[in-house]
Each structure stands twice: as C-alpha cells, then as structure tokens.
PDB file of C-alpha atoms and ligand atoms in Angstrom:
ATOM      1  CA  MET A 641    -155.655 -49.496  23.393  1.00  0.00           C
ATOM      2  CA  GLU A 642    -154.472 -52.297  21.124  1.00  0.00           C
ATOM      3  CA  LYS A 643    -150.785 -52.533  20.310  1.00  0.00           C
ATOM      4  CA  PHE A 644    -149.779 -51.009  16.998  1.00  0.00           C
ATOM      5  CA  SER A 645    -148.251 -53.476  14.547  1.00  0.00           C
ATOM      6  CA  ILE A 646    -146.856 -53.333  11.038  1.00  0.00           C
ATOM      7  CA  ASP A 647    -146.276 -56.111   8.497  1.00  0.00           C
ATOM      8  CA  ILE A 648    -143.905 -55.339   5.617  1.00  0.00           C
ATOM      9  CA  VAL A 649    -144.012 -57.731   2.639  1.00  0.00           C
ATOM     10  CA  THR A 650    -140.953 -57.626   0.360  1.00  0.00           C
ATOM     11  CA  ILE A 651    -138.413 -59.839  -1.395  1.00  0.00           C
ATOM     12  CA  PHE A 652    -135.753 -58.013   0.709  1.00  0.00           C
ATOM     13  CA  PRO A 653    -136.891 -58.488   4.324  1.00  0.00           C
ATOM     14  CA  GLN A 654    -133.373 -57.821   5.707  1.00  0.00           C
ATOM     15  CA  ILE A 655    -133.246 -54.449   3.935  1.00  0.00           C
ATOM     16  CA  ALA A 656    -136.544 -53.504   5.580  1.00  0.00           C
ATOM     17  CA  ALA A 657    -135.529 -54.786   9.028  1.00  0.00           C
ATOM     18  CA  ALA A 658    -132.032 -53.268   9.313  1.00  0.00           C
ATOM     19  CA  PRO A 659    -132.795 -49.528   9.597  1.00  0.00           C
ATOM     20  CA  LEU A 660    -135.827 -50.217  11.812  1.00  0.00           C
ATOM     21  CA  SER A 661    -133.770 -52.208  14.353  1.00  0.00           C
ATOM     22  CA  GLU A 662    -131.536 -49.252  15.326  1.00  0.00           C
ATOM     23  CA  SER A 663    -131.962 -46.108  17.413  1.00  0.00           C
ATOM     24  CA  ILE A 664    -135.409 -44.795  18.306  1.00  0.00           C
ATOM     25  CA  ILE A 665    -137.466 -47.222  16.199  1.00  0.00           C
ATOM     26  CA  GLY A 666    -135.332 -50.166  17.370  1.00  0.00           C
ATOM     27  CA  ARG A 667    -135.953 -49.179  21.004  1.00  0.00           C
ATOM     28  CA  ALA A 668    -139.693 -48.770  20.333  1.00  0.00           C
ATOM     29  CA  GLN A 669    -139.735 -52.372  19.091  1.00  0.00           C
ATOM     30  CA  GLN A 670    -137.664 -53.680  22.013  1.00  0.00           C
ATOM     31  CA  SER A 671    -139.872 -51.967  24.577  1.00  0.00           C
ATOM     32  CA  GLY A 672    -142.980 -53.399  22.900  1.00  0.00           C
ATOM     33  CA  GLN A 673    -144.555 -50.096  21.775  1.00  0.00           C
ATOM     34  CA  VAL A 674    -144.730 -51.430  18.230  1.00  0.00           C
ATOM     35  CA  GLU A 675    -144.257 -54.795  16.563  1.00  0.00           C
ATOM     36  CA  ILE A 676    -142.717 -54.664  13.077  1.00  0.00           C
ATOM     37  CA  ARG A 677    -142.638 -57.933  11.128  1.00  0.00           C
ATOM     38  CA  CYS A 678    -140.677 -58.132   7.861  1.00  0.00           C
ATOM     39  CA  HIS A 679    -141.872 -60.962   5.592  1.00  0.00           C
ATOM     40  CA  ASP A 680    -140.142 -62.534   2.618  1.00  0.00           C
ATOM     41  CA  LEU A 681    -142.666 -62.532  -0.242  1.00  0.00           C
ATOM     42  CA  ARG A 682    -141.120 -65.823  -1.436  1.00  0.00           C
ATOM     43  CA  GLU A 683    -142.461 -67.514   1.699  1.00  0.00           C
ATOM     44  CA  PHE A 684    -145.919 -67.029   0.176  1.00  0.00           C
ATOM     45  CA  THR A 685    -145.110 -68.832  -3.100  1.00  0.00           C
ATOM     46  CA  THR A 686    -146.120 -72.461  -3.626  1.00  0.00           C
ATOM     47  CA  ASP A 687    -143.976 -73.465  -6.636  1.00  0.00           C
ATOM     48  CA  LYS A 688    -140.606 -75.202  -6.518  1.00  0.00           C
ATOM     49  CA  HIS A 689    -138.688 -72.168  -7.812  1.00  0.00           C
ATOM     50  CA  ARG A 690    -140.452 -69.685  -5.480  1.00  0.00           C
ATOM     51  CA  GLN A 691    -141.029 -67.412  -8.465  1.00  0.00           C
ATOM     52  CA  VAL A 692    -142.359 -63.930  -7.712  1.00  0.00           C
ATOM     53  CA  ASP A 693    -142.098 -62.336 -11.174  1.00  0.00           C
ATOM     54  CA  ASP A 694    -143.116 -62.981 -14.779  1.00  0.00           C
ATOM     55  CA  GLU A 695    -143.075 -61.308 -18.219  1.00  0.00           C
ATOM     56  CA  PRO A 696    -145.448 -58.400 -18.798  1.00  0.00           C
ATOM     57  CA  TYR A 697    -148.561 -59.034 -20.920  1.00  0.00           C
ATOM     58  CA  GLY A 698    -148.469 -56.768 -23.978  1.00  0.00           C
ATOM     59  CA  GLY A 699    -144.664 -56.806 -24.030  1.00  0.00           C
ATOM     60  CA  GLY A 700    -142.127 -54.325 -22.742  1.00  0.00           C
ATOM     61  CA  PRO A 701    -138.873 -54.435 -20.825  1.00  0.00           C
ATOM     62  CA  GLY A 702    -138.265 -56.163 -17.530  1.00  0.00           C
ATOM     63  CA  MET A 703    -140.507 -58.221 -15.302  1.00  0.00           C
ATOM     64  CA  VAL A 704    -143.750 -57.697 -13.393  1.00  0.00           C
ATOM     65  CA  MET A 705    -144.533 -59.170  -9.980  1.00  0.00           C
ATOM     66  CA  LYS A 706    -147.051 -62.007 -10.011  1.00  0.00           C
ATOM     67  CA  PRO A 707    -150.301 -61.538  -8.113  1.00  0.00           C
ATOM     68  CA  GLU A 708    -150.533 -64.894  -6.288  1.00  0.00           C
ATOM     69  CA  PRO A 709    -147.811 -64.376  -3.600  1.00  0.00           C
ATOM     70  CA  PHE A 710    -149.210 -60.927  -2.661  1.00  0.00           C
ATOM     71  CA  PHE A 711    -152.745 -62.356  -2.413  1.00  0.00           C
ATOM     72  CA  ALA A 712    -151.489 -65.197  -0.201  1.00  0.00           C
ATOM     73  CA  ALA A 713    -149.561 -62.739   2.003  1.00  0.00           C
ATOM     74  CA  VAL A 714    -152.451 -60.310   2.508  1.00  0.00           C
ATOM     75  CA  GLU A 715    -154.934 -63.135   3.104  1.00  0.00           C
ATOM     76  CA  ALA A 716    -152.615 -64.555   5.781  1.00  0.00           C
ATOM     77  CA  LEU A 717    -151.833 -61.228   7.503  1.00  0.00           C
ATOM     78  CA  ARG A 718    -154.999 -59.151   7.217  1.00  0.00           C
ATOM     79  CA  THR A 719    -157.383 -58.637  10.140  1.00  0.00           C
ATOM     80  CA  GLU A 720    -160.532 -56.473  10.361  1.00  0.00           C
ATOM     81  CA  HIS A 721    -158.309 -53.621  11.651  1.00  0.00           C
ATOM     82  CA  SER A 722    -155.725 -53.657   8.828  1.00  0.00           C
ATOM     83  CA  ARG A 723    -154.912 -50.853   6.415  1.00  0.00           C
ATOM     84  CA  VAL A 724    -153.080 -52.122   3.314  1.00  0.00           C
ATOM     85  CA  LEU A 725    -150.569 -49.792   1.649  1.00  0.00           C
ATOM     86  CA  MET A 726    -148.609 -50.317  -1.580  1.00  0.00           C
ATOM     87  CA  MET A 727    -145.385 -48.386  -2.175  1.00  0.00           C
ATOM     88  CA  THR A 728    -145.231 -47.037  -5.744  1.00  0.00           C
ATOM     89  CA  PRO A 729    -143.804 -43.917  -7.423  1.00  0.00           C
ATOM     90  CA  GLY A 730    -147.287 -43.128  -8.776  1.00  0.00           C
ATOM     91  CA  GLY A 731    -149.037 -43.163  -5.377  1.00  0.00           C
ATOM     92  CA  THR A 732    -150.388 -40.384  -3.153  1.00  0.00           C
ATOM     93  CA  PRO A 733    -147.454 -38.244  -1.972  1.00  0.00           C
ATOM     94  CA  PHE A 734    -146.500 -39.198   1.603  1.00  0.00           C
ATOM     95  CA  SER A 735    -146.750 -36.294   4.062  1.00  0.00           C
ATOM     96  CA  GLN A 736    -146.832 -35.480   7.776  1.00  0.00           C
ATOM     97  CA  PRO A 737    -150.678 -35.468   7.814  1.00  0.00           C
ATOM     98  CA  LEU A 738    -150.708 -38.969   6.254  1.00  0.00           C
ATOM     99  CA  ALA A 739    -148.123 -40.148   8.819  1.00  0.00           C
ATOM    100  CA  GLU A 740    -150.461 -38.856  11.565  1.00  0.00           C
ATOM    101  CA  GLU A 741    -153.428 -40.640   9.994  1.00  0.00           C
ATOM    102  CA  PHE A 742    -151.520 -43.941   9.710  1.00  0.00           C
ATOM    103  CA  SER A 743    -150.337 -43.657  13.336  1.00  0.00           C
ATOM    104  CA  GLU A 744    -154.016 -43.716  14.409  1.00  0.00           C
ATOM    105  CA  GLN A 745    -154.552 -47.163  12.821  1.00  0.00           C
ATOM    106  CA  GLN A 746    -153.980 -50.414  14.672  1.00  0.00           C
ATOM    107  CA  HIS A 747    -152.378 -52.482  11.916  1.00  0.00           C
ATOM    108  CA  LEU A 748    -150.584 -51.538   8.691  1.00  0.00           C
ATOM    109  CA  ILE A 749    -149.658 -53.999   5.950  1.00  0.00           C
ATOM    110  CA  ILE A 750    -147.118 -52.448   3.563  1.00  0.00           C
ATOM    111  CA  LEU A 751    -146.571 -54.174   0.212  1.00  0.00           C
ATOM    112  CA  CYS A 752    -143.290 -53.516  -1.613  1.00  0.00           C
ATOM    113  CA  GLY A 753    -142.836 -54.198  -5.302  1.00  0.00           C
ATOM    114  CA  HIS A 754    -139.623 -54.712  -7.241  1.00  0.00           C
ATOM    115  CA  TYR A 755    -138.727 -54.996 -10.967  1.00  0.00           C
ATOM    116  CA  GLU A 756    -141.026 -52.839 -13.133  1.00  0.00           C
ATOM    117  CA  GLY A 757    -143.942 -53.046 -10.718  1.00  0.00           C
ATOM    118  CA  VAL A 758    -146.777 -55.279  -9.538  1.00  0.00           C
ATOM    119  CA  ASP A 759    -149.725 -56.929 -11.349  1.00  0.00           C
ATOM    120  CA  HIS A 760    -152.504 -54.336 -11.150  1.00  0.00           C
ATOM    121  CA  ARG A 761    -155.035 -56.835  -9.761  1.00  0.00           C
ATOM    122  CA  VAL A 762    -153.121 -56.695  -6.457  1.00  0.00           C
ATOM    123  CA  THR A 763    -153.697 -52.941  -6.247  1.00  0.00           C
ATOM    124  CA  GLU A 764    -157.339 -53.187  -7.290  1.00  0.00           C
ATOM    125  CA  ALA A 765    -158.359 -56.028  -4.997  1.00  0.00           C
ATOM    126  CA  LEU A 766    -156.138 -55.691  -1.917  1.00  0.00           C
ATOM    127  CA  VAL A 767    -154.723 -52.199  -1.539  1.00  0.00           C
ATOM    128  CA  ASP A 768    -156.433 -49.375   0.381  1.00  0.00           C
ATOM    129  CA  GLN A 769    -153.902 -46.713  -0.618  1.00  0.00           C
ATOM    130  CA  GLU A 770    -150.923 -46.419  -2.969  1.00  0.00           C
ATOM    131  CA  ILE A 771    -148.144 -44.270  -1.452  1.00  0.00           C
ATOM    132  CA  SER A 772    -145.122 -42.497  -2.985  1.00  0.00           C
ATOM    133  CA  ILE A 773    -142.351 -41.032  -0.823  1.00  0.00           C
ATOM    134  CA  GLY A 774    -141.397 -38.482  -3.496  1.00  0.00           C
ATOM    135  CA  ASP A 775    -140.966 -37.707  -7.171  1.00  0.00           C
ATOM    136  CA  TYR A 776    -137.978 -39.889  -8.014  1.00  0.00           C
ATOM    137  CA  VAL A 777    -137.765 -43.551  -8.994  1.00  0.00           C
ATOM    138  CA  LEU A 778    -136.166 -46.078  -6.625  1.00  0.00           C
ATOM    139  CA  THR A 779    -135.236 -49.634  -7.637  1.00  0.00           C
ATOM    140  CA  ASN A 780    -137.956 -51.077  -5.375  1.00  0.00           C
ATOM    141  CA  GLY A 781    -140.421 -50.159  -2.643  1.00  0.00           C
ATOM    142  CA  THR A 782    -138.586 -51.545   0.393  1.00  0.00           C
ATOM    143  CA  ILE A 783    -136.547 -48.506   1.399  1.00  0.00           C
ATOM    144  CA  ALA A 784    -139.618 -46.337   0.765  1.00  0.00           C
ATOM    145  CA  ALA A 785    -141.598 -48.526   3.192  1.00  0.00           C
ATOM    146  CA  THR A 786    -138.974 -48.047   5.932  1.00  0.00           C
ATOM    147  CA  ILE A 787    -139.331 -44.286   5.546  1.00  0.00           C
ATOM    148  CA  VAL A 788    -143.102 -44.479   6.003  1.00  0.00           C
ATOM    149  CA  VAL A 789    -142.678 -46.762   9.054  1.00  0.00           C
ATOM    150  CA  ASP A 790    -140.097 -44.432  10.645  1.00  0.00           C
ATOM    151  CA  ALA A 791    -142.340 -41.371  10.218  1.00  0.00           C
ATOM    152  CA  VAL A 792    -145.384 -43.229  11.624  1.00  0.00           C
ATOM    153  CA  VAL A 793    -143.746 -45.020  14.578  1.00  0.00           C
ATOM    154  CA  ARG A 794    -142.119 -41.868  15.996  1.00  0.00           C
ATOM    155  CA  LEU A 795    -145.662 -40.428  16.376  1.00  0.00           C
ATOM    156  CA  LEU A 796    -146.876 -43.305  18.592  1.00  0.00           C
ATOM    157  CA  PRO A 797    -147.392 -42.375  22.258  1.00  0.00           C
ATOM    158  CA  GLY A 798    -144.183 -42.762  24.284  1.00  0.00           C
ATOM    159  CA  VAL A 799    -141.814 -43.455  21.382  1.00  0.00           C
ATOM    160  CA  LEU A 800    -140.088 -40.069  21.666  1.00  0.00           C
ATOM    161  CA  GLY A 801    -139.082 -38.839  25.125  1.00  0.00           C
ATOM    162  CA  ASP A 802    -141.686 -36.960  27.175  1.00  0.00           C
ATOM    163  CA  ASP A 803    -139.849 -33.667  26.644  1.00  0.00           C
ATOM    164  CA  THR A 804    -140.098 -33.870  22.849  1.00  0.00           C
ATOM    165  CA  SER A 805    -143.465 -33.135  21.325  1.00  0.00           C
ATOM    166  CA  SER A 806    -143.527 -34.911  17.972  1.00  0.00           C
ATOM    167  CA  ILE A 807    -146.590 -32.937  16.886  1.00  0.00           C
ATOM    168  CA  GLU A 808    -145.565 -29.400  17.922  1.00  0.00           C
ATOM    169  CA  GLU A 809    -142.046 -29.516  16.503  1.00  0.00           C
ATOM    170  CA  SER A 810    -142.743 -30.874  13.056  1.00  0.00           C
ATOM    171  CA  PHE A 811    -142.576 -29.773   9.607  1.00  0.00           C
ATOM    172  CA  GLY A 812    -144.596 -26.805   8.974  1.00  0.00           C
ATOM    173  CA  GLY A 813    -144.891 -26.780  12.784  1.00  0.00           C
ATOM    174  CA  GLU A 814    -146.492 -23.908  14.661  1.00  0.00           C
ATOM    175  CA  GLN A 815    -147.266 -21.546  11.797  1.00  0.00           C
ATOM    176  CA  GLY A 816    -146.370 -23.760   8.865  1.00  0.00           C
ATOM    177  CA  LEU A 817    -142.799 -22.420   8.957  1.00  0.00           C
ATOM    178  CA  LEU A 818    -139.440 -24.179   9.051  1.00  0.00           C
ATOM    179  CA  GLU A 819    -137.546 -24.241  12.335  1.00  0.00           C
ATOM    180  CA  ALA A 820    -135.014 -21.525  13.242  1.00  0.00           C
ATOM    181  CA  PRO A 821    -131.321 -22.517  13.208  1.00  0.00           C
ATOM    182  CA  GLN A 822    -130.058 -24.285  16.342  1.00  0.00           C
ATOM    183  CA  TYR A 823    -126.698 -23.942  18.127  1.00  0.00           C
ATOM    184  CA  THR A 824    -124.910 -25.611  21.010  1.00  0.00           C
ATOM    185  CA  ARG A 825    -121.483 -25.098  22.662  1.00  0.00           C
ATOM    186  CA  PRO A 826    -118.893 -23.758  22.053  1.00  0.00           C
ATOM    187  CA  PRO A 827    -120.013 -20.094  21.818  1.00  0.00           C
ATOM    188  CA  GLU A 828    -117.419 -19.487  19.072  1.00  0.00           C
ATOM    189  CA  TYR A 829    -116.142 -22.168  16.680  1.00  0.00           C
ATOM    190  CA  LYS A 830    -113.610 -21.639  13.857  1.00  0.00           C
ATOM    191  CA  GLY A 831    -114.324 -17.895  14.064  1.00  0.00           C
ATOM    192  CA  MET A 832    -118.098 -18.415  13.812  1.00  0.00           C
ATOM    193  CA  PRO A 833    -119.986 -17.033  16.816  1.00  0.00           C
ATOM    194  CA  VAL A 834    -123.363 -18.187  18.085  1.00  0.00           C
ATOM    195  CA  PRO A 835    -125.813 -15.253  17.617  1.00  0.00           C
ATOM    196  CA  ASP A 836    -125.588 -13.049  20.741  1.00  0.00           C
ATOM    197  CA  VAL A 837    -129.338 -13.063  21.318  1.00  0.00           C
ATOM    198  CA  LEU A 838    -129.297 -16.826  22.062  1.00  0.00           C
ATOM    199  CA  LEU A 839    -126.772 -16.251  24.874  1.00  0.00           C
ATOM    200  CA  SER A 840    -128.654 -13.224  26.277  1.00  0.00           C
ATOM    201  CA  GLY A 841    -131.189 -15.132  28.406  1.00  0.00           C
ATOM    202  CA  HIS A 842    -133.814 -12.686  27.072  1.00  0.00           C
ATOM    203  CA  HIS A 843    -136.665 -15.104  26.269  1.00  0.00           C
ATOM    204  CA  LYS A 844    -138.903 -12.633  24.471  1.00  0.00           C
ATOM    205  CA  LYS A 845    -136.062 -11.457  22.190  1.00  0.00           C
ATOM    206  CA  ILE A 846    -135.075 -15.077  21.526  1.00  0.00           C
ATOM    207  CA  ALA A 847    -138.645 -15.914  20.497  1.00  0.00           C
ATOM    208  CA  GLU A 848    -138.735 -12.871  18.175  1.00  0.00           C
ATOM    209  CA  TRP A 849    -135.365 -13.779  16.645  1.00  0.00           C
ATOM    210  CA  ARG A 850    -136.475 -17.371  16.034  1.00  0.00           C
ATOM    211  CA  ARG A 851    -139.677 -16.216  14.372  1.00  0.00           C
ATOM    212  CA  GLU A 852    -137.755 -13.873  11.995  1.00  0.00           C
ATOM    213  CA  GLN A 853    -135.281 -16.644  11.193  1.00  0.00           C
ATOM    214  CA  SER A 854    -138.121 -19.096  10.542  1.00  0.00           C
ATOM    215  CA  ILE A 855    -139.713 -16.718   8.059  1.00  0.00           C
ATOM    216  CA  GLU A 856    -136.389 -16.009   6.288  1.00  0.00           C
ATOM    217  CA  ARG A 857    -135.491 -19.701   6.023  1.00  0.00           C
ATOM    218  CA  THR A 858    -138.921 -20.629   4.736  1.00  0.00           C
ATOM    219  CA  LYS A 859    -138.777 -17.865   2.090  1.00  0.00           C
ATOM    220  CA  ALA A 860    -135.341 -19.060   0.995  1.00  0.00           C
ATOM    221  CA  THR A 861    -135.819 -22.830   0.816  1.00  0.00           C
ATOM    222  CA  ARG A 862    -139.573 -23.565   0.959  1.00  0.00           C
ATOM    223  CA  PRO A 863    -141.518 -20.565  -0.392  1.00  0.00           C
ATOM    224  CA  ASP A 864    -144.313 -23.017  -1.277  1.00  0.00           C
ATOM    225  CA  LEU A 865    -145.091 -23.295   2.480  1.00  0.00           C
ATOM    226  CA  LEU A 866    -145.933 -19.561   2.699  1.00  0.00           C
ATOM    227  CA  ASP A 867    -149.436 -18.425   1.663  1.00  0.00           C
TER     228      ASP A 867
HETATM  229  C1  JFE V1336    -141.416 -50.050  -6.743  1.00  0.00           C
HETATM  230  C2  JFE V1336    -139.751 -49.123 -10.789  1.00  0.00           C
HETATM  231  C3  JFE V1336    -139.792 -49.052 -13.176  1.00  0.00           C
HETATM  232  C4  JFE V1336    -140.801 -48.241 -10.740  1.00  0.00           C
HETATM  233  C5  JFE V1336    -142.570 -45.881 -12.805  1.00  0.00           C
HETATM  234  C6  JFE V1336    -141.482 -51.303  -7.370  1.00  0.00           C
HETATM  235  N1  JFE V1336    -141.412 -42.795  -4.253  1.00  0.00           N
HETATM  236  C7  JFE V1336    -141.016 -43.922  -4.875  1.00  0.00           C
HETATM  237  N2  JFE V1336    -140.062 -43.919  -5.802  1.00  0.00           N
HETATM  238  N3  JFE V1336    -139.898 -45.147  -6.272  1.00  0.00           N
HETATM  239  C8  JFE V1336    -140.755 -45.977  -5.649  1.00  0.00           C
HETATM  240  C9  JFE V1336    -141.479 -45.222  -4.759  1.00  0.00           C
HETATM  241  C10 JFE V1336    -140.928 -47.403  -5.981  1.00  0.00           C
HETATM  242  C11 JFE V1336    -141.803 -48.191  -5.227  1.00  0.00           C
HETATM  243  C12 JFE V1336    -142.063 -49.523  -5.594  1.00  0.00           C
HETATM  244  C13 JFE V1336    -140.534 -49.256  -7.463  1.00  0.00           C
HETATM  245  C14 JFE V1336    -140.261 -47.939  -7.109  1.00  0.00           C
HETATM  246  N4  JFE V1336    -140.081 -50.029  -8.528  1.00  0.00           N
HETATM  247  C15 JFE V1336    -139.130 -49.617  -9.515  1.00  0.00           C
HETATM  248  C16 JFE V1336    -139.244 -49.519 -12.003  1.00  0.00           C
HETATM  249  C17 JFE V1336    -140.856 -48.168 -13.162  1.00  0.00           C
HETATM  250  C18 JFE V1336    -141.356 -47.771 -11.937  1.00  0.00           C
HETATM  251  O1  JFE V1336    -142.424 -46.891 -11.816  1.00  0.00           O
HETATM  252  C19 JFE V1336    -140.644 -51.258  -8.471  1.00  0.00           C
END
C-alpha cells in the first residue's frame, strides 16, 4: 500500500505544523506512517511583493484571496491520487464518517483561506470538496485543517497502539451512544467514590452499568444521536 501523505497550503505554515508535530500525530510522522507537508502559499506567488490577496469585485469589506497562487500550488502538488479539500465555514460538516473516507485516500491536499475568503474560481476548478469543522467562524482555515488532519491520521493503520481500536471506540461507537464515564485510582478522591460496580470484578454487571450510563449521558448531552 502506498504511503499516505498530506499537503497543507496556507499563509501560516508554522501554525499548521506545530500541533501536528507533537504527540501521536508527531510520532506517526517520525515513524514514517504519514508525511505531512505544510506549504507557504506565498512560495507560489511570482510577483515582487508576494501578494496573496486583493479587493473584492462588487465592493465590500476586507480582502479576498487571489486565485493564481492556489492554482500554482495545486498544479505543483496534485497527482492522479489526490483529493483536494478547501476549508470554509460554508462547507460540508466534517464528521467521523468523512474522516474514515479521507483516511482511505492516498493523498490529501488541503487549501486554507484567510481574510474574507478565496476567489470562487479556485473552488470551482480545483476543489473536490469544501469542508467545515463546525458552525462558527474562525479567522482562517489553518486551524480547521489541523483538526481534519488529526482526525484522519489517527485512523491510519498502526498510528494508535494495537490495543486501541480507533473504529470501535469512537463517537457514536457501538450503538451510536456516547461512552460511559471512566475512572482510575484512587478509589475515593475528595470524598467522591468510584462506583462500586467498577471495583466488583463482575464483568456482566459492569457491561450493564456502562450501557445504562451511555444511554443516560446521550439523553442528557446528545439527544440528537438517539433515534
Ligand atoms: C476561512 C472568514 C469572513 C470566513 C463566512 C478563510 N468551520 C470553519 N469555521 N471557520 C472556517 C471554517 C474558516 C475557514 C476558512 C475562514 C474561516 N475565513 C474567515 C471571514 C467570512 C467567512 O465566511 C477565511
């Protein structure tokens, strides 16, 4: 199987690289399970001032990102196995099923806008899918891209330890329910005991307790996940 790789194109390559160089995703890069390249969009400009933005046609506040640097970037990076994503608050909502789909690709190119957005010809001509990480407006797409990369890379074979199943655990895991609460030592802390059943060693009762807790938690915080 070909190695999975990701190219992120942004005017803030250090912001994209920093969170992906630590912890589990950092180790996945170091061990060669994924290659993540963060590109400075300005490297794809050809003018003296390395300009990436311009005034919007039709008027309005702020600046819009010029098409030429994004075209140059995608033309330089794209292969026949690439999927091109654009981060935008108006895109398809990102989700665990989409993360699973992206993890089955060989190469992702993630384009990140800034300012008020990107010339629409970029989206029309180059982008396979526009993605939003949620219904709130960030200042730019770079942090959103790191969130997509984190959720995708942890699904790649071998990135999590063998004892952790990234699929089974999950959000809306087994029955589309949230996980039951977890505890570790000590058995009592600041007057708060760990539920007796978890210390009982009674595996069937523990499973029943977890199932009840999952249902209660889902009702309380995510009723939309129940039928
Ligand atoms: C860009 C901006 C003005 C956006 C109405 C590029 N989920 C998610 N939230 N925010 C983003 C993604 C995002 C992604 C890319 C971005 C925000 N902005 C800021 C400014 C209007 C906007 O859209 C620029």
